[in-house]
């Protein structure tokens, strides 16, 4: 099977003035379609930076990142955004929902640039509703984020991440703002999505959450420290 994600000696450095910060120092691993991988490590280790690179939100400073066989570093910005839109869904710790938009409107956000007939718009709305049903929010289509609990908001964010039917879901601390009961729900939902074939990579501080994956990568100081199946 061909990896969906493959990193070869990826480095990332940030330069501000005369200060150079080496954040990733040669990271190599690959992920097969259908894997559920968690990434753990101390604060500042480079986990979010790694997820940004995986998410095509930042280019590596050196090394190679291939997404579905395409060398991301060789793509111009526009092609990169298109690839990102087609293949990837993001879930962030702080939800990034738009407060004035309802749950349904937030889920529809990834499609705002798709022009289409009224019929096509209706199909998109139907799909957004199906996704909200999938994450258990059938009764909440028209609620604003401020009227939802943290776990419900996170579920809206997950529904939104699924809207473009991405191959890979990238989640940065998806349970970071949730209490333990809500965390259990979100992890169960991610596992279920994985069982339906989605590749999922999630960054977490919570060992309980980390253990729920099938593979755990630990990173420290910008290098991979271990990469093992979870028991
Ligand atoms: N845009 C930037 N410019 C300069 N340095 C940065 C930038 N983004 C991140 N860094 C530095 O890179 C290092 C890794 O940051 P990163 O956000 O990847 O860590 P993390 O592992 O996600 O930490 P946390 O667990 O706290 O979220 C940090 O030392 C940070 O200061
Ligand atoms: Mg982080």
CSV table of C-alpha atoms and ligand atoms in Angstrom, one decimal:
chain,number,residue,atom,x,y,z
A,1,UNK,CA,0.0,0.0,0.0
A,2,UNK,CA,1.3,3.5,-0.8
A,3,UNK,CA,1.6,5.9,2.1
A,4,UNK,CA,-0.9,8.8,2.1
A,5,UNK,CA,1.7,10.8,4.0
A,6,UNK,CA,5.4,10.5,3.8
A,7,UNK,CA,8.0,12.8,5.4
A,8,UNK,CA,11.7,12.4,4.6
A,9,UNK,CA,14.2,14.4,6.8
A,10,UNK,CA,11.8,17.3,7.2
A,11,UNK,CA,13.2,20.4,8.9
A,12,UNK,CA,11.5,23.5,9.9
A,13,UNK,CA,13.2,26.7,11.1
A,14,UNK,CA,11.8,30.1,11.9
A,15,UNK,CA,13.9,33.1,11.3
A,16,UNK,CA,13.1,36.4,13.1
A,17,UNK,CA,15.7,39.0,12.8
A,18,UNK,CA,19.0,37.4,13.7
A,19,UNK,CA,17.4,34.6,15.7
A,20,UNK,CA,17.0,31.3,14.1
A,21,UNK,CA,14.8,28.7,15.8
A,22,UNK,CA,15.2,25.1,14.6
A,23,UNK,CA,11.9,23.6,15.4
A,24,UNK,CA,11.9,20.3,13.4
A,25,UNK,CA,15.3,18.7,12.9
A,26,UNK,CA,14.9,16.0,10.4
A,27,UNK,CA,11.6,14.2,10.9
A,28,UNK,CA,11.0,11.0,8.9
A,29,UNK,CA,7.9,8.8,9.0
A,30,UNK,CA,5.1,7.7,6.8
A,31,UNK,CA,1.4,7.0,7.4
A,32,UNK,CA,-0.7,4.4,5.5
A,33,UNK,CA,-4.3,5.0,4.5
A,34,UNK,CA,-6.6,4.1,7.3
A,35,UNK,CA,-4.1,4.6,10.1
A,36,UNK,CA,-5.0,6.3,13.4
A,37,UNK,CA,-1.8,7.9,14.8
A,38,UNK,CA,-1.3,10.1,17.8
A,39,UNK,CA,1.5,12.5,18.3
A,40,UNK,CA,2.7,13.4,21.8
A,41,UNK,CA,5.5,15.3,23.3
A,42,UNK,CA,6.3,18.2,25.7
A,43,UNK,CA,5.2,21.7,25.0
A,44,UNK,CA,7.4,23.4,22.4
A,45,UNK,CA,8.5,20.1,20.9
A,46,UNK,CA,7.2,21.0,17.5
A,47,UNK,CA,4.0,19.1,17.4
A,48,UNK,CA,1.8,21.9,16.0
A,49,UNK,CA,4.5,22.9,13.6
A,50,UNK,CA,4.6,19.3,12.3
A,51,UNK,CA,0.8,19.3,11.9
A,52,UNK,CA,1.0,22.6,10.0
A,53,UNK,CA,3.4,21.0,7.6
A,54,UNK,CA,1.2,17.9,7.3
A,55,UNK,CA,-1.7,20.3,6.7
A,56,UNK,CA,0.1,22.2,3.9
A,57,UNK,CA,-0.2,25.4,6.0
A,58,UNK,CA,3.6,25.7,6.0
A,59,UNK,CA,6.3,24.5,3.8
A,60,UNK,CA,9.3,22.5,5.2
A,61,UNK,CA,12.6,24.5,5.3
A,62,UNK,CA,14.3,21.3,4.1
A,63,UNK,CA,13.5,17.7,3.4
A,64,UNK,CA,10.5,16.3,1.5
A,65,UNK,CA,6.8,16.0,2.3
A,66,UNK,CA,4.7,13.9,0.0
A,67,UNK,CA,0.9,13.9,0.3
A,68,UNK,CA,-0.7,11.1,-1.7
A,69,UNK,CA,2.6,10.8,-3.7
A,70,UNK,CA,2.7,14.6,-4.5
A,71,UNK,CA,5.8,16.4,-3.4
A,72,UNK,CA,4.2,19.4,-1.6
A,73,UNK,CA,7.4,21.5,-1.7
A,74,UNK,CA,7.2,21.7,-5.5
A,75,UNK,CA,3.7,23.0,-5.6
A,76,UNK,CA,2.8,26.7,-6.1
A,77,UNK,CA,0.5,28.2,-3.5
A,78,UNK,CA,-2.7,27.8,-5.5
A,79,UNK,CA,-2.1,24.2,-6.2
A,80,UNK,CA,-1.3,23.7,-2.6
A,81,UNK,CA,-4.5,25.2,-1.4
A,82,UNK,CA,-6.5,23.0,-3.8
A,83,UNK,CA,-4.7,19.9,-2.5
A,84,UNK,CA,-5.4,21.0,1.0
A,85,UNK,CA,-9.0,21.5,0.3
A,86,UNK,CA,-9.4,18.1,-1.4
A,87,UNK,CA,-7.5,15.9,0.9
A,88,UNK,CA,-7.4,17.3,4.4
A,89,UNK,CA,-9.7,18.2,7.2
A,90,UNK,CA,-8.6,20.2,10.2
A,91,UNK,CA,-9.8,20.1,13.8
A,92,UNK,CA,-8.2,22.6,16.2
A,93,UNK,CA,-8.2,22.9,20.0
A,94,UNK,CA,-9.9,26.3,19.9
A,95,UNK,CA,-12.6,25.2,17.5
A,96,UNK,CA,-12.2,28.2,15.1
A,97,UNK,CA,-16.0,28.4,14.6
A,98,UNK,CA,-17.5,31.6,13.5
A,99,UNK,CA,-19.6,32.9,16.4
A,100,UNK,CA,-22.3,34.6,14.3
A,101,UNK,CA,-22.8,31.5,12.2
A,102,UNK,CA,-25.1,28.7,13.2
A,103,UNK,CA,-23.8,25.1,13.5
A,104,UNK,CA,-25.0,24.4,10.0
A,105,UNK,CA,-23.5,27.5,8.5
A,106,UNK,CA,-20.2,26.7,10.2
A,107,UNK,CA,-20.2,23.1,8.7
A,108,UNK,CA,-20.9,24.6,5.3
A,109,UNK,CA,-17.9,27.0,5.5
A,110,UNK,CA,-15.5,24.8,3.5
A,111,UNK,CA,-17.9,25.1,0.5
A,112,UNK,CA,-18.4,28.8,0.5
A,113,UNK,CA,-16.2,29.2,-2.6
A,114,UNK,CA,-18.0,26.5,-4.6
A,115,UNK,CA,-20.3,28.1,-7.0
A,116,UNK,CA,-23.3,26.1,-7.9
A,117,UNK,CA,-26.9,25.9,-8.8
A,118,UNK,CA,-29.7,26.1,-6.2
A,119,UNK,CA,-29.9,22.3,-6.5
A,120,UNK,CA,-26.2,21.9,-5.8
A,121,UNK,CA,-26.5,24.3,-2.8
A,122,UNK,CA,-29.3,22.2,-1.5
A,123,UNK,CA,-27.2,19.0,-1.8
A,124,UNK,CA,-24.4,20.7,0.2
A,125,UNK,CA,-26.9,21.7,2.9
A,126,UNK,CA,-28.2,18.2,3.0
A,127,UNK,CA,-24.7,16.8,3.4
A,128,UNK,CA,-23.9,19.3,6.2
A,129,UNK,CA,-27.1,18.2,8.0
A,130,UNK,CA,-26.1,14.5,7.6
A,131,UNK,CA,-22.7,15.3,9.1
A,132,UNK,CA,-24.3,17.1,12.0
A,133,UNK,CA,-26.5,14.0,12.5
A,134,UNK,CA,-23.4,11.8,12.3
A,135,UNK,CA,-21.8,13.7,15.2
A,136,UNK,CA,-25.0,13.6,17.2
A,137,UNK,CA,-26.2,17.2,16.7
A,138,UNK,CA,-29.4,16.6,14.8
A,139,UNK,CA,-31.3,18.9,17.2
A,140,UNK,CA,-28.8,21.7,17.0
A,141,UNK,CA,-28.6,22.8,13.3
A,142,UNK,CA,-29.5,26.4,14.0
A,143,UNK,CA,-27.7,26.9,17.3
A,144,UNK,CA,-24.9,29.4,17.5
A,145,UNK,CA,-21.5,28.2,18.9
A,146,UNK,CA,-22.2,30.3,22.0
A,147,UNK,CA,-25.3,28.2,22.6
A,148,UNK,CA,-23.4,24.9,22.5
A,149,UNK,CA,-21.3,23.1,25.0
A,150,UNK,CA,-17.5,22.7,24.4
A,151,UNK,CA,-18.0,19.1,23.3
A,152,UNK,CA,-20.8,20.0,21.0
A,153,UNK,CA,-18.7,22.8,19.5
A,154,UNK,CA,-15.9,20.4,18.9
A,155,UNK,CA,-18.3,18.1,17.2
A,156,UNK,CA,-19.4,20.9,14.9
A,157,UNK,CA,-15.7,21.4,14.1
A,158,UNK,CA,-15.3,17.7,13.3
A,159,UNK,CA,-18.4,17.8,11.1
A,160,UNK,CA,-16.9,20.8,9.3
A,161,UNK,CA,-13.6,19.0,8.8
A,162,UNK,CA,-15.5,16.2,7.1
A,163,UNK,CA,-17.5,18.4,4.8
A,164,UNK,CA,-15.2,18.1,1.8
A,165,UNK,CA,-14.9,14.4,2.4
A,166,UNK,CA,-11.1,14.5,3.2
A,167,UNK,CA,-8.9,11.5,3.1
A,168,UNK,CA,-7.0,12.7,6.1
A,169,UNK,CA,-8.1,14.4,9.3
A,170,UNK,CA,-5.5,16.4,11.2
A,171,UNK,CA,-6.5,17.3,14.8
A,172,UNK,CA,-4.4,19.5,17.1
A,173,UNK,CA,-5.5,18.9,20.7
A,174,UNK,CA,-9.1,18.1,19.8
A,175,UNK,CA,-9.9,17.4,23.4
A,176,UNK,CA,-7.8,20.1,24.9
A,177,UNK,CA,-10.7,22.3,25.9
A,178,UNK,CA,-13.0,19.5,27.0
A,179,UNK,CA,-13.9,17.9,30.3
A,180,UNK,CA,-13.1,14.2,30.6
A,181,UNK,CA,-16.6,13.0,29.6
A,182,UNK,CA,-16.6,15.2,26.5
A,183,UNK,CA,-13.1,14.0,25.6
A,184,UNK,CA,-14.2,10.4,25.7
A,185,UNK,CA,-17.0,11.2,23.3
A,186,UNK,CA,-14.8,13.0,20.9
A,187,UNK,CA,-12.2,10.3,20.9
A,188,UNK,CA,-14.9,7.7,20.3
A,189,UNK,CA,-16.2,9.7,17.4
A,190,UNK,CA,-12.7,10.0,15.9
A,191,UNK,CA,-12.2,6.2,16.3
A,192,UNK,CA,-15.5,5.6,14.6
A,193,UNK,CA,-14.5,7.8,11.7
A,194,UNK,CA,-11.2,5.9,11.5
A,195,UNK,CA,-13.1,2.6,11.5
A,196,UNK,CA,-15.0,3.9,8.5
A,197,UNK,CA,-11.6,4.3,6.7
A,198,UNK,CA,-10.5,7.9,7.4
A,199,UNK,CA,-6.8,8.4,8.2
A,200,UNK,CA,-6.5,10.4,11.4
A,201,UNK,CA,-3.5,12.1,12.9
A,202,UNK,CA,-4.0,13.7,16.2
A,203,UNK,CA,-1.8,15.7,18.5
A,204,UNK,CA,-2.6,15.4,22.2
A,205,UNK,CA,-1.2,16.0,25.7
A,206,UNK,CA,-3.6,13.6,27.2
A,207,UNK,CA,-2.0,10.1,27.6
A,208,UNK,CA,-5.5,8.6,27.9
A,209,UNK,CA,-6.3,10.0,24.4
A,210,UNK,CA,-2.9,9.1,23.0
A,211,UNK,CA,-3.4,5.5,24.0
A,212,UNK,CA,-6.6,5.3,22.0
A,213,UNK,CA,-4.7,5.5,18.7
A,214,UNK,CA,-3.2,2.4,17.1
A,215,UNK,CA,0.2,4.1,16.7
A,216,UNK,CA,2.0,6.6,18.9
A,217,UNK,CA,4.7,8.9,17.8
A,218,UNK,CA,6.5,10.9,20.4
A,219,UNK,CA,8.5,13.9,19.5
A,220,UNK,CA,10.9,15.9,21.6
A,221,UNK,CA,13.0,18.9,20.7
A,222,UNK,CA,12.1,18.6,17.0
A,223,UNK,CA,13.1,14.9,16.6
A,224,UNK,CA,11.1,11.7,16.8
A,225,UNK,CA,11.9,9.9,20.0
A,226,UNK,CA,9.7,6.8,19.5
A,227,UNK,CA,7.2,5.5,17.0
A,228,UNK,CA,5.4,2.4,18.2
A,229,UNK,CA,2.1,0.6,17.9
A,230,UNK,CA,-0.2,1.1,20.9
A,231,UNK,CA,-1.0,-1.9,23.0
B,1,LIG,N1,6.0,31.4,13.7
B,1,LIG,C1,7.0,31.1,14.6
B,1,LIG,N2,8.1,31.9,14.7
B,1,LIG,C2,9.1,31.5,15.5
B,1,LIG,N3,9.1,30.5,16.3
B,1,LIG,C3,8.0,29.7,16.3
B,1,LIG,C4,6.9,29.9,15.4
B,1,LIG,N4,6.0,29.0,15.6
B,1,LIG,C5,6.5,28.2,16.6
B,1,LIG,N5,7.7,28.6,17.0
B,1,LIG,C6,8.6,27.9,18.0
B,1,LIG,O1,8.6,26.6,17.6
B,1,LIG,C7,8.7,25.7,18.8
B,1,LIG,C8,7.6,24.6,18.6
B,1,LIG,O2,6.3,25.2,18.6
B,1,LIG,P1,5.0,24.3,18.4
B,1,LIG,O3,3.9,25.2,18.4
B,1,LIG,O4,5.2,23.4,17.2
B,1,LIG,O5,5.1,23.4,19.7
B,1,LIG,P2,4.1,22.3,20.3
B,1,LIG,O6,4.8,21.0,20.4
B,1,LIG,O7,2.9,22.3,19.5
B,1,LIG,O8,3.8,22.9,21.8
B,1,LIG,P3,2.4,22.9,22.6
B,1,LIG,O9,2.3,21.5,23.2
B,1,LIG,O10,2.7,23.9,23.7
B,1,LIG,O11,1.3,23.2,21.7
B,1,LIG,C9,8.4,26.6,20.0
B,1,LIG,O12,9.6,26.8,20.6
B,1,LIG,C10,7.9,27.9,19.3
B,1,LIG,O13,8.3,29.0,20.0
B,2,LIG,MG1,0.9,22.9,19.8
